[in-house]
């Protein structure tokens, strides 16, 4: 880590371990000052894929458990590269408690990538280790980065029970003990009988964890059982008093053997798989200092920068601001507040004030650290954080994350390919879900992103229903673009594109009539109700005309 990042980390260490309102306020001021002083250093540190690149989350919760996912990904790589995808967030590849049916977050063995007969299967839900490696190799050959989904908060599916002493705590208030020290029996001994000591000889024992939620001596008693003489982690989310414990056997991240094993596993993953970065799961439940140390170690080992985005799922901008600063500016975060803005706008029936669509978001306030998204596997219908962005609004949302200057956008698999599945809701009833494919529109946005989303950006967020912005291009990418959208009845807006007497057409084909700018480089651009239009120059596209027609069947206006 360069000195500038260490400086920020030291600033935040002085703020203490608890996320109080005063700490969050000071964190916001401190990070703002640091960003202003070190903007150029930060932009140099960012990976090239993050600038006008696009990530795709290439899975969702209900991907078929047929073991074909890695092979399907390999087959899709050429089309993804052609469309403009520069990074792939892949599902957890390690063997999980549910074997061939587990999405991957019930993590069991970090070193089993679908190679050993464990949990009733050799392959994971997604395929075998060899198929996983082949998919990543294909991605690299196509110039696409590969990001591993890393689950280090907990382990599940132990191979044997152990007895040890604990103190029970209330699930709803982790600061309230429910009794004194007692002896319990729980599943905490991981021996990995299918793998043995291949790649690692460490067996996980009860002392490698700080809490569990199950006692075989009294299986009906609900509590968080914290190991005696241990403490819940600090610098975690304060929901339920302390949100260190989430599920399974919660790793004691301060234990030297645990920290050593996780660093060693990271080295092994880089050597074995060759990933370009990581998506970090459930970081709100892990001490905020850990991943800085872990990432420092791996970047020193790899002798290169590694992309890293964390899942800290909260709408509280102050908390996200604190986490970025506490991590020394090293980690990106998913823009959960922006997702919830999209969710509310899509549910408002055209009555959302679109002037505030970016309010409270990382995209608006901390764009260098924002990985923007519309939905993910946790927010999709019937999942734990269900907060659906309605289908009619998704093209508007994707235009925002793909065609603006801020953030590293992430496309969700079902929004591109569509999805159909059945599952039970929280009410116990079964539901059949259809998620629409928006590939037709997303491909056009990706094309515009590659050719037109450059240069100065002028915003026209001046109407509650109709908003827009323009991109004026650069010397290397001279084409201009105007984006306009409405959650209401549609309309038009005069916007400056810097191209006098120039013909623009709507790449989405929603509006057929071209726009001619005036002698000052302004034009009146239109969009339909509940829709988005992307206006681009006709002339700069002529060299790419054959490609455009082949991919989209697009007909340019006269």
Coordinates of C-alpha atoms in Angstrom, one line a residue:
X1 CA 0.0 0.0 0.0
X2 CA 1.4 3.4 -0.9
X3 CA 1.9 6.0 1.8
X4 CA -1.3 7.9 0.9
X5 CA -3.4 4.9 1.6
X6 CA -1.6 4.2 4.9
X7 CA -2.3 7.8 5.9
X8 CA -6.0 7.4 5.5
X9 CA -6.0 4.1 7.4
X10 CA -4.1 5.7 10.3
X11 CA -6.6 8.6 10.4
X12 CA -9.5 6.1 10.8
X13 CA -7.7 4.0 13.4
X14 CA -7.8 7.1 15.7
X15 CA -11.6 7.1 15.5
X16 CA -12.0 4.0 17.6
X17 CA -13.9 0.7 17.2
X18 CA -17.6 1.7 17.5
X19 CA -19.7 3.2 14.7
X20 CA -21.3 5.9 16.8
X21 CA -23.0 9.0 15.1
X22 CA -20.1 11.2 16.1
X23 CA -17.6 8.7 14.6
X24 CA -19.5 8.5 11.4
X25 CA -19.7 12.3 11.1
X26 CA -16.0 12.7 11.6
X27 CA -15.3 9.8 9.2
X28 CA -17.3 11.6 6.5
X29 CA -15.3 14.8 7.0
X30 CA -12.0 13.0 7.1
X31 CA -12.6 10.9 4.0
X32 CA -13.8 14.0 2.0
X33 CA -10.6 15.9 2.9
X34 CA -8.4 13.0 1.9
X35 CA -10.2 12.4 -1.4
X36 CA -9.8 16.1 -2.3
X37 CA -6.1 15.9 -1.6
X38 CA -5.4 12.6 -3.3
X39 CA -7.8 12.2 -6.2
X40 CA -5.0 11.7 -8.9
X41 CA -3.3 9.0 -6.8
X42 CA -6.6 7.1 -6.5
X43 CA -7.3 7.2 -10.2
X44 CA -3.8 5.8 -10.9
X45 CA -4.4 3.0 -8.4
X46 CA -7.7 1.9 -10.1
X47 CA -7.6 -1.1 -12.5
X48 CA -8.1 -0.2 -16.2
X49 CA -11.2 -2.4 -16.3
X50 CA -12.9 -0.1 -13.9
X51 CA -12.8 2.8 -16.4
X52 CA -15.6 2.3 -19.0
X53 CA -15.5 -1.3 -18.2
X54 CA -18.5 -3.3 -17.2
X55 CA -18.8 -6.2 -14.7
X56 CA -21.4 -8.9 -14.9
X57 CA -22.6 -11.0 -12.0
X58 CA -22.7 -14.3 -14.0
X59 CA -25.2 -16.2 -11.8
X60 CA -28.3 -15.8 -9.7
X61 CA -29.7 -17.8 -6.7
X62 CA -31.8 -20.1 -8.9
X63 CA -29.2 -21.2 -11.5
X64 CA -30.0 -24.9 -12.3
X65 CA -28.1 -27.3 -10.1
X66 CA -27.0 -29.4 -13.1
X67 CA -23.2 -28.8 -12.9
X68 CA -23.2 -27.1 -16.3
X69 CA -22.6 -23.5 -15.2
X70 CA -18.9 -23.3 -15.7
X71 CA -19.2 -24.9 -19.2
X72 CA -22.0 -22.5 -20.1
X73 CA -19.9 -19.6 -19.0
X74 CA -17.0 -20.7 -21.2
X75 CA -19.3 -21.0 -24.2
X76 CA -20.7 -17.5 -23.5
X77 CA -17.3 -15.8 -23.2
X78 CA -17.0 -14.7 -26.9
X79 CA -20.4 -13.0 -26.9
X80 CA -19.7 -11.4 -23.5
X81 CA -16.4 -9.9 -24.8
X82 CA -18.1 -8.7 -28.0
X83 CA -20.8 -7.0 -26.0
X84 CA -18.3 -5.1 -23.9
X85 CA -18.1 -7.1 -20.6
X86 CA -14.7 -6.5 -19.0
X87 CA -15.1 -8.3 -15.7
X88 CA -17.0 -11.4 -14.4
X89 CA -18.2 -11.8 -10.8
X90 CA -18.5 -15.6 -10.6
X91 CA -20.4 -17.5 -7.9
X92 CA -18.6 -19.1 -4.9
X93 CA -16.6 -22.0 -6.4
X94 CA -15.7 -23.8 -3.2
X95 CA -17.6 -26.8 -1.8
X96 CA -20.4 -25.8 0.4
X97 CA -22.6 -27.6 2.9
X98 CA -25.4 -28.3 0.4
X99 CA -23.1 -30.1 -2.0
X100 CA -24.2 -30.0 -5.6
X101 CA -27.3 -27.9 -4.7
X102 CA -25.7 -25.2 -2.6
X103 CA -25.4 -21.7 -4.1
X104 CA -22.0 -21.6 -2.4
X105 CA -22.5 -19.3 0.6
X106 CA -22.9 -22.2 3.1
X107 CA -19.1 -22.6 2.9
X108 CA -17.5 -25.9 3.9
X109 CA -14.1 -26.4 2.3
X110 CA -12.2 -23.4 0.8
X111 CA -9.7 -25.8 -1.0
X112 CA -12.3 -28.0 -2.7
X113 CA -13.3 -26.3 -6.0
X114 CA -15.2 -29.3 -7.3
X115 CA -12.3 -31.8 -7.0
X116 CA -13.1 -34.1 -4.0
X117 CA -16.0 -36.3 -3.0
X118 CA -17.4 -34.3 -0.1
X119 CA -20.9 -33.4 0.9
X120 CA -22.2 -36.1 -1.4
X121 CA -20.6 -34.9 -4.6
X122 CA -17.4 -34.2 -6.4
X123 CA -18.6 -31.2 -8.5
X124 CA -20.2 -28.2 -7.0
X125 CA -23.6 -26.8 -8.1
X126 CA -21.6 -25.1 -11.0
X127 CA -19.3 -27.9 -12.1
X128 CA -15.8 -29.3 -11.5
X129 CA -12.5 -27.6 -10.7
X130 CA -11.2 -28.3 -14.2
X131 CA -14.3 -26.7 -15.8
X132 CA -14.0 -23.7 -13.5
X133 CA -10.3 -23.2 -14.5
X134 CA -11.2 -23.6 -18.2
X135 CA -13.9 -20.9 -17.9
X136 CA -11.4 -18.5 -16.3
X137 CA -8.8 -19.3 -18.9
X138 CA -11.3 -18.5 -21.7
X139 CA -12.2 -15.2 -20.0
X140 CA -8.5 -14.2 -19.8
X141 CA -8.0 -15.1 -23.4
X142 CA -10.9 -12.8 -24.3
X143 CA -9.5 -9.9 -22.2
X144 CA -12.1 -10.3 -19.4
X145 CA -11.1 -10.2 -15.8
X146 CA -12.3 -12.9 -13.4
X147 CA -13.4 -12.1 -9.8
X148 CA -13.8 -14.8 -7.2
X149 CA -16.6 -14.7 -4.7
X150 CA -14.9 -15.0 -1.3
X151 CA -16.8 -16.3 1.7
X152 CA -14.6 -15.9 4.9
X153 CA -17.2 -15.0 7.5
X154 CA -18.3 -18.5 8.5
X155 CA -18.1 -22.3 7.9
X156 CA -20.9 -24.8 7.8
X157 CA -21.4 -28.5 7.7
X158 CA -18.7 -29.7 10.1
X159 CA -17.7 -33.3 10.2
X160 CA -17.8 -33.9 13.9
X161 CA -19.2 -32.4 17.1
X162 CA -17.2 -31.0 20.0
X163 CA -17.9 -29.9 23.5
X164 CA -16.9 -26.5 24.9
X165 CA -18.0 -23.7 27.2
X166 CA -20.0 -20.7 26.0
X167 CA -22.1 -17.8 27.1
X168 CA -25.5 -17.6 25.4
X169 CA -26.6 -14.2 24.0
X170 CA -30.0 -12.9 22.7
X171 CA -30.3 -13.1 18.9
X172 CA -32.0 -9.7 18.9
X173 CA -29.5 -8.0 21.2
X174 CA -26.0 -9.5 21.1
X175 CA -25.0 -7.3 24.0
X176 CA -27.5 -9.1 26.3
X177 CA -26.4 -12.4 27.8
X178 CA -29.1 -15.0 28.5
X179 CA -27.2 -16.7 31.3
X180 CA -23.8 -17.6 32.6
X181 CA -21.2 -20.0 31.4
X182 CA -22.5 -23.4 30.2
X183 CA -21.2 -26.4 28.4
X184 CA -22.6 -27.1 24.9
X185 CA -22.0 -29.6 22.1
X186 CA -22.0 -28.3 18.5
X187 CA -20.7 -29.1 15.0
X188 CA -17.4 -27.3 14.9
X189 CA -14.7 -29.9 13.9
X190 CA -13.8 -29.8 10.2
X191 CA -11.6 -32.7 9.1
X192 CA -12.4 -32.7 5.3
X193 CA -12.3 -36.5 4.9
X194 CA -12.6 -36.4 1.1
X195 CA -9.6 -34.1 0.7
X196 CA -7.5 -35.0 3.7
X197 CA -4.4 -32.9 3.9
X198 CA -4.2 -32.1 0.2
X199 CA -3.3 -28.4 -0.2
X200 CA -3.7 -27.8 3.5
X201 CA -3.3 -29.9 6.6
X202 CA -5.3 -27.6 8.9
X203 CA -8.3 -29.1 10.8
X204 CA -10.7 -26.5 12.1
X205 CA -11.6 -26.9 15.8
X206 CA -14.0 -25.0 18.1
X207 CA -11.3 -22.6 19.2
X208 CA -11.0 -21.3 15.6
X209 CA -14.5 -19.8 16.0
X210 CA -16.0 -17.3 18.3
X211 CA -19.7 -18.2 18.2
X212 CA -22.3 -20.7 17.0
X213 CA -26.0 -20.9 17.1
X214 CA -26.7 -24.6 17.9
X215 CA -26.4 -26.8 21.0
X216 CA -27.0 -30.5 20.6
X217 CA -27.7 -30.8 24.3
X218 CA -30.7 -28.5 23.9
X219 CA -31.4 -28.2 20.2
X220 CA -34.6 -26.2 20.6
X221 CA -33.0 -23.3 22.5
X222 CA -32.4 -20.3 20.3
X223 CA -29.3 -18.2 21.1
X224 CA -26.0 -17.0 19.9
X225 CA -23.5 -19.1 21.8
X226 CA -20.3 -17.1 22.2
X227 CA -17.2 -19.1 23.2
X228 CA -16.1 -18.4 26.8
X229 CA -13.2 -16.1 27.1
X230 CA -13.8 -14.7 23.5
X231 CA -15.5 -11.5 22.4
X232 CA -17.7 -10.6 19.5
X233 CA -15.7 -8.6 16.8
X234 CA -15.5 -4.9 16.9
X235 CA -15.8 -2.7 13.8
X236 CA -18.8 -4.6 12.6
X237 CA -22.3 -3.4 11.8
X238 CA -24.3 -2.5 15.0
X239 CA -27.6 -4.1 14.0
X240 CA -28.8 -6.3 16.9
X241 CA -26.2 -4.5 19.1
X242 CA -23.3 -6.3 17.3
X243 CA -23.7 -8.1 14.0
X244 CA -20.5 -10.1 14.1
X245 CA -22.5 -13.4 14.2
X246 CA -24.4 -14.2 11.0
X247 CA -24.6 -18.0 10.6
X248 CA -22.9 -21.3 11.0
X249 CA -19.6 -21.4 12.8
X250 CA -18.4 -17.8 13.0
X251 CA -14.6 -17.5 12.3
X252 CA -12.5 -15.9 15.0
X253 CA -10.7 -13.6 12.7
X254 CA -8.3 -12.6 15.4
X255 CA -7.0 -16.1 15.9
X256 CA -3.5 -16.3 14.4
X257 CA -4.1 -19.8 12.9
X258 CA -7.3 -18.5 11.2
X259 CA -5.6 -15.4 9.8
X260 CA -2.6 -17.4 8.6
X261 CA -4.8 -20.0 6.9
X262 CA -6.9 -17.4 5.2
X263 CA -3.8 -15.7 3.8
X264 CA -2.4 -19.0 2.7
X265 CA -5.7 -19.9 1.0
X266 CA -5.6 -16.6 -0.8
X267 CA -2.1 -17.3 -2.1
X268 CA -3.2 -20.8 -3.2
X269 CA -6.2 -19.4 -5.0
X270 CA -4.1 -16.9 -6.9
X271 CA -1.6 -19.6 -7.9
X272 CA -4.3 -22.2 -8.7
X273 CA -7.0 -20.1 -10.4
X274 CA -5.3 -16.9 -11.4
X275 CA -8.2 -14.6 -10.5
X276 CA -7.9 -10.8 -11.0
X277 CA -9.8 -9.8 -7.9
X278 CA -12.4 -10.6 -5.3
X279 CA -16.0 -10.0 -4.3
X280 CA -16.0 -10.2 -0.5
X281 CA -19.2 -11.6 1.0
X282 CA -20.8 -10.4 4.2
X283 CA -18.1 -7.9 5.2
X284 CA -20.5 -6.1 7.7
X285 CA -20.1 -9.1 9.9
X286 CA -16.2 -9.1 9.9
X287 CA -13.8 -6.8 11.7
X288 CA -13.3 -3.9 9.4
X289 CA -9.5 -4.1 9.6
X290 CA -9.2 -7.7 8.5
X291 CA -9.6 -7.4 4.7
X292 CA -7.0 -4.5 4.5
X293 CA -4.4 -6.8 6.0
X294 CA -5.5 -9.7 3.9
X295 CA -5.5 -7.7 0.6
X296 CA -2.1 -6.2 1.5
X297 CA -0.7 -9.6 2.0
X298 CA -2.0 -11.0 -1.3
X299 CA -1.0 -8.0 -3.4
X300 CA 2.5 -8.2 -2.0
X301 CA 2.5 -11.9 -2.8
X302 CA 1.1 -11.4 -6.3
X303 CA 3.2 -8.3 -7.1
X304 CA 0.2 -6.7 -8.7
X305 CA -3.0 -4.8 -7.8
X306 CA -6.1 -6.9 -7.2
X307 CA -9.6 -5.5 -7.7
X308 CA -11.7 -5.9 -4.6
X309 CA -15.4 -5.0 -4.0
X310 CA -17.1 -5.7 -0.7
X311 CA -20.7 -6.5 0.1
X312 CA -21.7 -4.2 3.0
X313 CA -25.4 -4.1 2.5
X314 CA -26.9 -1.1 4.1
X315 CA -28.6 2.2 3.0
X316 CA -26.7 4.1 5.6
X317 CA -24.3 6.3 3.6
X318 CA -22.3 7.2 6.7
X319 CA -21.5 3.6 7.5
X320 CA -20.4 3.0 3.9
X321 CA -18.3 6.1 4.1
X322 CA -16.7 4.9 7.3
X323 CA -15.9 1.5 5.9
X324 CA -14.2 2.9 2.8
X325 CA -12.0 5.2 5.0
X326 CA -11.3 2.5 7.5
X327 CA -10.1 0.2 4.7
X328 CA -7.6 3.0 3.7
X329 CA -9.4 3.6 0.4
X330 CA -8.4 0.1 -0.8
X331 CA -11.9 -1.5 -1.2
X332 CA -14.8 -0.7 -3.4
X333 CA -18.4 -1.2 -2.2
X334 CA -21.6 -2.1 -3.9
X335 CA -23.9 0.9 -4.1
X336 CA -26.8 -0.4 -2.0
X337 CA -28.4 3.0 -1.5
X338 CA -28.6 3.5 -5.3
X339 CA -30.3 0.1 -5.6
X340 CA -32.9 1.1 -3.1
X341 CA -33.5 4.4 -5.0
X342 CA -34.2 2.3 -8.1
X343 CA -36.5 0.0 -6.1
X344 CA -38.6 2.8 -4.7
X345 CA -38.7 4.6 -8.0
X346 CA -40.0 1.5 -9.8
X347 CA -42.7 1.0 -7.2
X348 CA -43.9 4.6 -7.2
X349 CA -46.1 4.4 -10.3
X350 CA -44.5 7.5 -12.0
X351 CA -44.7 9.6 -8.8
X352 CA -41.0 9.4 -7.8
X353 CA -39.0 12.6 -7.9
X354 CA -36.4 11.6 -10.5
X355 CA -34.2 14.7 -9.5
X356 CA -33.2 12.7 -6.4
X357 CA -32.5 9.3 -8.1
X358 CA -28.8 9.6 -7.1
X359 CA -29.3 11.0 -3.6
X360 CA -27.4 9.4 -0.8
X361 CA -25.6 7.1 -3.2
X362 CA -21.9 6.2 -3.6
X363 CA -22.3 6.9 -7.3
X364 CA -23.0 10.6 -6.4
X365 CA -20.8 11.1 -3.4
X366 CA -17.9 8.6 -3.6
X367 CA -17.9 7.5 -7.3
X368 CA -14.3 6.2 -7.2
X369 CA -15.4 3.4 -4.8
X370 CA -18.8 2.7 -6.2
X371 CA -19.7 -0.6 -7.9
X372 CA -23.2 0.2 -9.1
X373 CA -25.9 -2.3 -9.7
X374 CA -29.6 -2.7 -10.3
X375 CA -30.2 -6.0 -8.6
X376 CA -28.3 -9.0 -7.3
X377 CA -28.9 -12.6 -6.1
X378 CA -30.0 -11.4 -2.6
X379 CA -32.5 -8.7 -3.8
X380 CA -34.2 -10.9 -6.5
X381 CA -37.8 -12.1 -5.9
X382 CA -38.1 -14.6 -2.9
X383 CA -34.6 -14.0 -1.6
X384 CA -33.5 -12.7 1.8
X385 CA -33.1 -9.0 0.9
X386 CA -35.9 -9.0 -1.7
X387 CA -36.3 -5.4 -3.0
X388 CA -37.3 -5.8 -6.6
X389 CA -36.7 -3.2 -9.2
X390 CA -39.8 -3.5 -11.4
X391 CA -39.2 -4.6 -15.0
X392 CA -40.5 -1.4 -16.6
X393 CA -37.9 0.7 -14.7
X394 CA -34.9 -1.5 -15.3
X395 CA -33.9 0.0 -18.7
X396 CA -33.9 3.4 -16.9
X397 CA -31.8 2.1 -14.1
X398 CA -29.3 0.4 -16.4
X399 CA -28.9 3.5 -18.5
X400 CA -28.0 5.4 -15.3
X401 CA -25.3 2.9 -14.2
X402 CA -23.9 2.2 -17.7
X403 CA -24.0 5.6 -19.4
X404 CA -22.9 8.0 -16.7
X405 CA -19.3 8.8 -15.8
X406 CA -19.4 7.5 -12.2
X407 CA -18.9 4.0 -10.8
X408 CA -18.0 0.6 -12.1
X409 CA -21.4 -1.0 -13.2
X410 CA -22.4 -4.5 -12.6
X411 CA -25.1 -6.3 -14.8
X412 CA -27.2 -9.0 -13.1
X413 CA -27.5 -12.3 -14.9
X414 CA -31.3 -12.6 -15.0
X415 CA -31.6 -9.0 -16.2
X416 CA -29.5 -10.0 -19.2
X417 CA -30.7 -13.5 -19.9
X418 CA -34.1 -13.7 -18.1
X419 CA -35.0 -16.2 -15.4
X420 CA -37.8 -18.6 -14.5
X421 CA -38.1 -20.4 -11.2
X422 CA -40.3 -21.5 -8.3
X423 CA -39.8 -21.1 -4.6
X424 CA -41.6 -20.5 -1.4
X425 CA -42.0 -17.0 0.0
X426 CA -41.9 -15.8 3.5
X427 CA -45.6 -16.6 3.9
X428 CA -44.9 -20.3 3.1
X429 CA -46.7 -20.3 -0.2
X430 CA -45.0 -21.3 -3.4
X431 CA -44.6 -18.7 -6.2
X432 CA -43.6 -19.0 -9.8
X433 CA -41.3 -16.2 -10.8
X434 CA -40.5 -14.8 -14.3
X435 CA -37.7 -12.3 -14.6
X436 CA -37.6 -10.5 -18.0
X437 CA -34.6 -10.4 -20.2
X438 CA -33.4 -6.8 -21.0
X439 CA -30.6 -7.9 -23.2
X440 CA -31.9 -6.1 -26.2
X441 CA -31.6 -2.8 -24.4
X442 CA -28.5 -3.6 -22.3
X443 CA -26.6 -4.5 -25.4
X444 CA -27.4 -1.1 -26.9
X445 CA -26.3 0.6 -23.7
X446 CA -23.0 -1.3 -23.7
X447 CA -22.4 -0.3 -27.3
X448 CA -23.0 3.4 -26.3
X449 CA -20.8 2.9 -23.3
X450 CA -17.9 1.7 -25.4
X451 CA -18.2 4.4 -28.1
X452 CA -19.9 7.4 -26.6
X453 CA -19.7 7.4 -22.7
X454 CA -16.6 9.7 -22.5
X455 CA -15.7 13.2 -21.7
X456 CA -17.4 16.0 -19.9
X457 CA -20.8 15.2 -18.4
X458 CA -23.6 17.8 -18.2
X459 CA -26.6 17.0 -16.0
X460 CA -30.2 18.1 -16.5
X461 CA -31.8 16.8 -13.3
X462 CA -34.3 19.7 -13.3
X463 CA -37.7 18.1 -13.6
X464 CA -39.5 15.6 -11.3
X465 CA -40.3 13.2 -14.1
X466 CA -37.9 13.9 -17.0
X467 CA -34.2 14.0 -16.4
X468 CA -31.2 13.7 -18.7
X469 CA -27.5 14.2 -19.2
X470 CA -25.0 14.5 -22.0
X471 CA -21.5 13.3 -22.6
X472 CA -19.4 15.5 -24.9
X473 CA -16.7 13.0 -25.9
X474 CA -12.9 13.2 -25.9
X475 CA -10.2 13.5 -28.5
X476 CA -9.9 9.6 -28.6
X477 CA -13.6 9.1 -28.5
X478 CA -15.1 12.2 -30.2
X479 CA -18.7 11.1 -30.4
X480 CA -21.3 12.9 -28.2
X481 CA -24.3 11.4 -26.5
X482 CA -27.5 12.6 -24.9
X483 CA -29.5 10.4 -22.5
X484 CA -33.1 11.3 -21.5
X485 CA -35.6 9.3 -19.5
X486 CA -39.0 9.7 -17.8
X487 CA -40.8 7.8 -15.1
X488 CA -44.0 9.7 -16.1
X489 CA -45.6 10.7 -19.4
X490 CA -42.4 11.4 -21.3
X491 CA -41.3 14.7 -22.8
X492 CA -38.3 16.6 -24.1
X493 CA -35.4 18.6 -22.9
X494 CA -33.0 21.0 -24.5
X495 CA -29.5 19.8 -23.7
X496 CA -26.0 20.8 -24.9
X497 CA -23.9 18.2 -26.7
X498 CA -21.2 20.5 -28.1
X499 CA -21.9 19.4 -31.7
X500 CA -23.4 22.2 -33.9
X501 CA -25.6 21.3 -36.8
X502 CA -25.3 17.6 -36.2
X503 CA -27.7 14.7 -36.6
X504 CA -28.5 12.5 -33.6
X505 CA -30.6 9.4 -33.5
X506 CA -32.1 7.3 -30.7
X507 CA -30.0 4.1 -30.3
X508 CA -32.9 2.5 -28.5
X509 CA -35.2 3.1 -31.5
X510 CA -38.0 4.3 -29.2
X511 CA -38.1 7.6 -31.0
X512 CA -37.8 7.4 -34.7
X513 CA -37.4 11.0 -35.7
X514 CA -33.8 12.2 -35.6
X515 CA -32.7 15.3 -33.8
X516 CA -30.7 18.1 -35.5
X517 CA -28.7 20.3 -33.2
X518 CA -28.6 24.1 -33.7
X519 CA -25.6 26.2 -34.4
X520 CA -24.7 26.3 -30.7
X521 CA -24.6 22.6 -30.2
X522 CA -27.9 22.3 -28.4
X523 CA -30.7 20.0 -29.3
X524 CA -34.2 19.2 -28.2
X525 CA -34.1 15.5 -27.2
X526 CA -37.2 13.4 -26.6
X527 CA -38.2 10.3 -24.7
X528 CA -41.5 8.3 -24.4
X529 CA -43.3 7.8 -21.1
X530 CA -41.8 5.3 -18.7
X531 CA -38.9 5.0 -21.0
X532 CA -35.3 6.0 -21.9
X533 CA -33.8 7.2 -25.1
X534 CA -30.1 7.3 -25.9
X535 CA -29.2 9.9 -28.6
X536 CA -25.9 9.4 -30.4
X537 CA -24.2 11.1 -33.3
X538 CA -24.7 9.4 -36.6
X539 CA -21.4 10.3 -38.3
X540 CA -18.9 8.8 -35.9
X541 CA -20.7 5.5 -36.0
X542 CA -20.3 5.0 -39.7
X543 CA -17.1 3.0 -39.4
X544 CA -18.9 0.6 -37.0
X545 CA -22.1 0.5 -39.0
X546 CA -21.7 -3.1 -40.2
X547 CA -21.0 -4.3 -36.7
X548 CA -24.0 -2.4 -35.3
X549 CA -26.3 -3.7 -38.0
X550 CA -25.1 -7.3 -37.4
X551 CA -25.5 -7.2 -33.6
X552 CA -28.7 -5.2 -33.4
X553 CA -30.5 -5.2 -36.7
X554 CA -30.5 -1.4 -36.4
X555 CA -31.6 0.9 -39.2
X556 CA -30.2 4.4 -39.1
X557 CA -32.5 7.2 -40.0
X558 CA -31.9 9.3 -43.1

